[in-house]
Every structure is written in structure tokens, then in C-alpha cells.
Short mmCIF file of C-alpha atoms in Angstrom, two decimals:
data_model
loop_
_atom_site.label_atom_id
_atom_site.label_comp_id
_atom_site.label_asym_id
_atom_site.label_seq_id
_atom_site.Cartn_x
_atom_site.Cartn_y
_atom_site.Cartn_z
CA MET A 915 -188.85 42.39 -104.01
CA GLN A 916 -189.39 38.67 -103.04
CA SER A 917 -188.37 36.68 -99.53
CA ALA A 918 -186.54 34.77 -101.92
CA SER A 919 -184.42 37.26 -103.21
CA ARG A 920 -183.59 38.64 -99.59
CA ILE A 921 -181.18 35.79 -98.88
CA GLN A 922 -178.05 35.28 -101.46
CA ARG A 923 -176.45 31.21 -101.06
CA LEU A 924 -172.45 31.90 -103.04
CA PRO A 925 -171.33 28.71 -103.53
CA PRO A 926 -167.17 28.17 -102.52
CA ASN A 927 -164.58 30.23 -104.21
CA THR A 928 -162.03 27.62 -105.14
CA ARG A 929 -160.26 29.47 -107.00
CA GLY A 930 -159.14 32.59 -104.87
CA GLU A 931 -159.80 34.05 -101.90
CA ASP A 932 -163.21 35.80 -100.34
CA TYR A 933 -162.77 39.53 -98.69
CA ILE A 934 -165.30 41.26 -96.92
CA VAL A 935 -164.76 44.91 -96.19
CA GLY A 936 -166.71 46.89 -93.82
CA ASP A 937 -168.87 50.07 -94.76
CA ILE A 938 -167.23 52.31 -98.18
CA HIS A 939 -169.97 55.23 -97.25
CA GLY A 940 -168.60 56.54 -101.08
CA TYR A 941 -164.88 56.45 -100.18
CA PHE A 942 -163.99 53.83 -103.76
CA PRO A 943 -160.57 55.10 -104.18
CA VAL A 944 -159.82 54.35 -100.95
CA LEU A 945 -161.29 50.60 -102.00
CA GLU A 946 -159.16 50.58 -105.38
CA ALA A 947 -156.11 51.91 -103.65
CA ALA A 948 -156.81 48.72 -100.69
CA LEU A 949 -157.31 46.14 -103.83
CA SER A 950 -154.45 47.50 -105.38
CA HIS A 951 -152.58 46.24 -102.16
CA LEU A 952 -153.98 43.20 -101.75
CA GLY A 953 -153.19 41.88 -104.59
CA PHE A 954 -156.71 41.61 -105.55
CA ASP A 955 -157.39 39.71 -108.86
CA ILE A 956 -161.16 39.75 -110.66
CA HIS A 957 -160.62 37.09 -112.17
CA ARG A 958 -160.64 34.22 -109.23
CA ASP A 959 -161.45 36.30 -106.46
CA ARG A 960 -164.46 37.75 -104.33
CA LEU A 961 -165.24 40.98 -102.46
CA LEU A 962 -168.38 41.17 -100.38
CA SER A 963 -169.90 44.17 -99.05
CA VAL A 964 -171.16 44.49 -95.03
CA GLY A 965 -174.28 47.52 -97.16
CA ASP A 966 -173.63 51.80 -96.57
CA LEU A 967 -172.15 51.66 -100.02
CA VAL A 968 -172.92 55.07 -100.23
CA ASP A 969 -173.04 58.68 -98.65
CA ARG A 970 -170.80 61.23 -96.56
CA GLY A 971 -168.06 59.76 -98.74
CA PRO A 972 -166.50 61.49 -102.29
CA GLU A 973 -168.48 59.22 -105.48
CA SER A 974 -171.04 57.39 -103.73
CA HIS A 975 -171.78 57.78 -107.74
CA ARG A 976 -169.58 54.25 -108.21
CA ALA A 977 -171.52 52.28 -106.33
CA ALA A 978 -173.47 51.04 -109.39
CA ASP A 979 -169.98 50.26 -111.12
CA PHE A 980 -169.03 48.11 -108.99
CA LEU A 981 -172.50 46.39 -108.50
CA ARG A 982 -172.32 45.00 -111.91
CA GLN A 983 -169.61 43.52 -111.80
CA PRO A 984 -169.25 39.57 -111.56
CA TRP A 985 -166.37 39.76 -108.22
CA PHE A 986 -168.42 42.10 -105.98
CA PHE A 987 -172.04 41.26 -103.78
CA ALA A 988 -172.74 43.35 -101.39
CA VAL A 989 -176.02 43.12 -98.85
CA ARG A 990 -178.10 45.68 -98.35
CA GLY A 991 -177.24 48.84 -95.27
CA ASN A 992 -179.59 51.04 -93.82
CA HIS A 993 -177.78 53.66 -96.03
CA GLU A 994 -179.50 52.01 -99.16
CA GLN A 995 -182.25 51.57 -97.82
CA MET A 996 -183.02 54.89 -97.07
CA MET A 997 -182.30 56.20 -100.32
CA LEU A 998 -185.25 53.74 -101.82
CA ASP A 999 -187.83 54.94 -98.99
CA ALA A 1000 -186.50 58.29 -99.65
CA VAL A 1001 -186.76 58.77 -103.40
CA GLY A 1002 -188.72 55.07 -105.00
CA VAL A 1003 -187.02 52.14 -106.68
CA GLY A 1004 -188.72 54.29 -109.52
CA GLY A 1005 -186.79 57.66 -109.31
CA ASP A 1006 -189.83 59.45 -107.90
CA ALA A 1007 -190.10 61.00 -104.58
CA ALA A 1008 -191.60 58.37 -102.07
CA ASP A 1009 -191.42 60.02 -98.51
CA PRO A 1010 -190.44 63.86 -98.62
CA ALA A 1011 -189.94 63.07 -94.23
CA ALA A 1012 -187.60 60.21 -95.19
CA ARG A 1013 -185.40 61.87 -98.16
CA ALA A 1014 -185.89 64.80 -94.96
CA LEU A 1015 -183.26 61.79 -93.16
CA TRP A 1016 -181.81 60.81 -95.56
CA TYR A 1017 -180.36 64.07 -96.65
CA GLN A 1018 -179.01 63.95 -93.02
CA ASN A 1019 -177.35 61.37 -92.80
CA GLY A 1020 -175.12 61.83 -96.32
CA GLY A 1021 -178.50 61.25 -98.98
CA HIS A 1022 -177.54 64.92 -100.85
CA TRP A 1023 -175.13 63.96 -103.88
CA PHE A 1024 -177.75 61.81 -104.79
CA GLU A 1025 -179.10 65.61 -106.35
CA SER A 1026 -175.57 65.22 -109.31
CA LEU A 1027 -177.16 62.57 -111.20
CA ASP A 1028 -178.92 62.28 -114.23
CA GLU A 1029 -181.90 59.90 -114.74
CA ASN A 1030 -179.59 57.47 -117.16
CA ARG A 1031 -176.92 57.34 -113.72
CA ALA A 1032 -179.95 57.34 -111.01
CA ARG A 1033 -182.42 55.10 -112.53
CA PRO A 1034 -179.28 51.92 -112.99
CA LEU A 1035 -178.45 52.75 -109.56
CA LEU A 1036 -181.93 52.85 -107.01
CA ALA A 1037 -182.18 49.16 -109.26
CA ALA A 1038 -179.26 47.82 -108.28
CA PHE A 1039 -179.94 49.11 -104.20
CA ALA A 1040 -184.01 47.49 -104.34
CA ALA A 1041 -182.24 43.77 -105.59
CA LEU A 1042 -179.85 44.38 -102.66
CA PRO A 1043 -180.11 40.70 -100.01
CA TYR A 1044 -180.44 41.74 -96.55
CA ALA A 1045 -177.55 37.87 -96.03
CA LEU A 1046 -175.70 36.64 -97.26
CA ALA A 1047 -174.82 32.79 -96.84
CA VAL A 1048 -171.18 31.99 -97.91
CA GLU A 1049 -170.04 28.22 -98.18
CA LEU A 1050 -165.93 28.30 -97.78
CA ALA A 1051 -163.79 26.22 -99.90
CA ASP A 1052 -163.33 23.90 -96.64
CA GLY A 1053 -166.14 23.07 -96.03
CA ARG A 1054 -167.44 26.49 -93.49
CA GLN A 1055 -170.00 28.32 -93.88
CA ILE A 1056 -170.15 32.41 -93.36
CA GLY A 1057 -172.64 34.88 -93.09
CA LEU A 1058 -172.78 39.09 -93.72
CA LEU A 1059 -175.30 41.16 -92.38
CA HIS A 1060 -175.62 45.08 -91.75
CA ALA A 1061 -176.17 45.57 -88.35
CA ASP A 1062 -177.95 42.76 -86.36
CA VAL A 1063 -179.04 39.18 -86.54
CA PRO A 1064 -182.74 39.46 -85.61
CA ALA A 1065 -182.94 35.52 -83.99
CA ALA A 1066 -180.65 33.83 -82.37
CA SER A 1067 -178.92 31.45 -84.56
CA TRP A 1068 -178.19 32.59 -87.58
CA PRO A 1069 -180.26 30.09 -89.99
CA ALA A 1070 -183.02 31.61 -87.83
CA THR A 1071 -181.93 34.28 -89.18
CA THR A 1072 -182.38 33.45 -92.43
CA ALA A 1073 -185.92 32.29 -92.19
CA ALA A 1074 -187.28 35.18 -90.59
CA ILE A 1075 -186.16 37.63 -93.29
CA ALA A 1076 -187.40 35.56 -95.79
CA ASP A 1077 -191.36 35.59 -93.92
CA ALA A 1078 -190.78 38.94 -92.97
CA ALA A 1079 -193.16 41.60 -94.56
CA ALA A 1080 -191.66 44.10 -95.91
CA GLY A 1081 -190.90 47.14 -93.67
CA SER A 1082 -191.45 44.43 -90.68
CA SER A 1083 -189.65 44.77 -87.44
CA ILE A 1084 -187.31 42.19 -88.22
CA LEU A 1085 -185.90 44.05 -91.30
CA GLN A 1086 -185.63 47.16 -89.85
CA TYR A 1087 -183.74 45.40 -87.04
CA ALA A 1088 -181.46 43.52 -89.63
CA LEU A 1089 -180.99 47.29 -91.68
CA TRP A 1090 -180.86 49.53 -88.12
CA SER A 1091 -180.07 47.68 -85.46
CA ARG A 1092 -176.84 48.40 -82.61
CA ASP A 1093 -178.51 45.86 -79.40
CA ARG A 1094 -175.36 43.77 -80.21
CA ALA A 1095 -172.79 46.31 -81.49
CA GLY A 1096 -173.07 48.04 -78.20
CA LYS A 1097 -172.51 45.17 -76.43
CA ILE A 1098 -168.63 44.77 -78.09
CA LEU A 1099 -168.26 47.69 -77.95
CA GLY A 1100 -168.75 47.88 -73.86
CA LYS A 1101 -166.46 45.13 -73.79
CA VAL A 1102 -163.94 47.42 -75.99
CA GLU A 1103 -164.02 49.12 -73.38
CA GLY A 1104 -163.62 47.26 -70.56
CA ARG A 1105 -167.61 46.37 -69.85
CA ARG A 1106 -168.73 43.36 -68.79
CA PRO A 1107 -172.52 43.66 -71.20
CA ARG A 1108 -175.42 40.35 -70.79
CA GLY A 1109 -176.66 39.12 -73.58
CA GLU A 1110 -174.76 36.55 -75.49
CA ILE A 1111 -172.51 37.64 -78.64
CA ASP A 1112 -171.81 35.03 -80.58
CA VAL A 1113 -174.60 33.61 -83.90
CA ALA A 1114 -175.41 30.37 -83.06
CA GLY A 1115 -175.68 27.72 -86.76
CA ILE A 1116 -173.07 29.43 -88.52
CA ASP A 1117 -169.28 29.47 -88.52
CA ARG A 1118 -168.45 33.29 -88.98
CA VAL A 1119 -170.59 36.79 -89.37
CA PHE A 1120 -169.62 39.39 -90.41
CA PHE A 1121 -171.47 43.38 -89.63
CA GLY A 1122 -170.65 46.97 -91.04
CA HIS A 1123 -173.15 49.94 -89.18
CA THR A 1124 -171.88 50.71 -86.17
CA PRO A 1125 -168.71 52.76 -86.33
CA MET A 1126 -165.53 50.63 -84.29
CA PRO A 1127 -162.28 51.67 -82.71
CA SER A 1128 -160.22 49.25 -84.74
CA ALA A 1129 -161.85 46.24 -86.43
CA VAL A 1130 -163.53 43.69 -84.24
CA ALA A 1131 -163.35 40.04 -83.48
CA CYS A 1132 -165.80 38.96 -80.36
CA GLY A 1133 -166.61 35.04 -80.43
CA ASN A 1134 -167.54 34.11 -83.62
CA THR A 1135 -168.68 37.78 -84.54
CA ARG A 1136 -166.10 40.10 -86.62
CA TRP A 1137 -166.63 44.15 -87.28
CA LEU A 1138 -165.16 45.81 -90.10
CA ASP A 1139 -166.97 49.39 -89.98
CA THR A 1140 -163.61 50.98 -88.94
CA GLY A 1141 -165.43 54.94 -89.77
CA VAL A 1142 -163.37 56.02 -92.83
CA PHE A 1143 -166.15 59.11 -93.81
CA LEU A 1144 -164.56 59.82 -89.26
CA PRO A 1145 -161.86 62.33 -89.40
CA ARG A 1146 -159.52 59.02 -88.33
CA GLY A 1147 -161.16 56.93 -89.72
CA ARG A 1148 -160.39 53.60 -91.98
CA LEU A 1149 -162.05 51.22 -94.85
CA SER A 1150 -161.07 47.37 -93.22
CA ILE A 1151 -160.81 44.55 -95.21
CA ALA A 1152 -160.57 40.72 -94.18
CA ALA A 1153 -160.31 36.94 -95.87
CA ALA A 1154 -162.13 34.91 -95.24
CA SER A 1155 -160.15 32.20 -95.89
CA ASP A 1156 -157.59 32.78 -92.84
CA ASP A 1157 -159.26 35.36 -90.33
CA SER A 1158 -156.28 37.89 -91.73
CA LEU A 1159 -157.30 42.05 -91.52
CA TRP A 1160 -156.39 44.76 -93.12
CA SER A 1161 -157.18 48.18 -92.09
CA PHE A 1162 -156.11 50.69 -94.03
CA ALA A 1163 -156.12 54.75 -93.69
CA ALA A 1164 -158.60 56.74 -95.24
CA GLY A 1165 -157.01 59.22 -95.88
CA ASP A 1166 -153.43 57.35 -96.54
CA ALA A 1167 -153.15 53.97 -98.15
CA GLN A 1168 -149.53 53.32 -96.37
CA ASP A 1169 -150.90 53.36 -92.76
CA ILE A 1170 -152.03 49.60 -92.51
CA ARG A 1171 -153.21 48.03 -89.44
CA TYR A 1172 -153.57 44.08 -89.43
CA GLU A 1173 -154.50 42.85 -85.76
CA TRP A 1174 -157.82 42.79 -85.08
CA ARG A 1175 -159.12 44.33 -81.67
CA VAL A 1176 -160.17 41.18 -79.19
CA PRO A 1177 -162.30 41.95 -76.33
CA GLY A 1178 -161.77 40.37 -73.19
#
């Protein structure tokens, strides 16, 4: 991957809303029901994903269909990276140990795909950026990253990701870290963890990766992975313009929560 493609920058959407969705994990029917409830307009609105489109859910193969849409944008999650490590961009097994790890985390569905469906999906995942930088219509800046920022500020993070060597600890941190998420969970549970929560140099950053008991707003960070694949899991979607939240129960699209958890 060329370093420039690791950061995707989107201009303001002056026609409609930008929505940000948490980890989908193959639950595309839940996503479609949610978008219908929101009145999502494919001609005006955009849907931005924090990654982990696949694994654990019933329709992971449909990720390629969404990635082809001009209104859908996603960052790379650790599950997309596990697939690339396990299979290789060309579709040939790259690493048996990586494949075993991926299968332990829900990757078995890939075995059912024929070559005509597998190769486009691999190519689409290989092209995914690590971060999205989005300008809003009012001039504010938001960012999306799967797990955590590997530097002290958003500008330093995007620079570090762009310059990092393939497979470096910086890229691994962006995909796998639970450091900041652990602090957030500590605050949710009433503890006072040490360390900075806010990300400097940007108005708001949206993360996924670590399942939260509910969608969390803490400082200028937003945490949208609400474990759609879990027994009581939800798929959470936020509006970039005004921070509105919809958290849809995976088993009942009419069961919706609208409030962020704001830990003290």
C-alpha cells in the first residue's frame, strides 16, 4: 500500500448528513434496517465505518457490495487485516498461523466463497485506509480510526501512519490497541484512570474495536462498537453534524437507544 492511501480525506458533504457506524461484523441486515429507520438517502448522505465489516455475523460476504457504493467509506479494522494476513491479497494462503488466528475470530465464512467473490473482497480490503479525515460543512474536522491513535494528536497520528513501515507497531496499534478504550471502560465503571482521553488537533474522533456496554461519548472521543454480535449487542450509528445517536438492538430494530453514555 502506498503511504498516501493510508489516510483518506473527504470533503464536506454539503447535500446531506454524514453518519458514522460502529463495527458491523457481517450484520448487514441490521445495518439496512437501521438505515431505513434513519431515512438514509444514498443520493445525499454518506455512511462512514470505523472498520470490522466482517466476521462473527451471518453475511460477511456482503462487505464488498457496500464498499462498491459511492456513499460508503470505511477504515481498515483488525478483522480486515487478519483476512489479508491469512489469505494474502492474491488469494493464496500467506500464513497458516495467521489463518488459524483469523478462524478463531470468525473467519470461517470465507471458505464458502468462490474465487470470483473472494478476490474482489481481498482487493477492496487491501485498499482500505487506516484513517478517515472528514471536513464537515461547518468547517469542523472529524476523524475515524479503528482502535486508537498511535500519537499524541491527530496531525501526528496521520503523519505517523502515512510514514510507517508495513506491519510496523504504529499500524498495529491503530488496529489493535485497547489502551484508550481501557481508560474509557474504567471511567464507565466509576474508576479514575490515568492518562489523556482527548485527541488534540481535531474536533472529534470516532473509534470502534472494543465493545462497550453502550455507545460512549468522552471528551472529544466517541466509541461506537456496541457488540452487535453479542447476545444483547447493538449496532450504533451517530450523526456527524449534531452528535445524534441511534443504537439498534441486533434482534429488534424497533428497540433503539438514543443517548450516549457520558462517564464522569
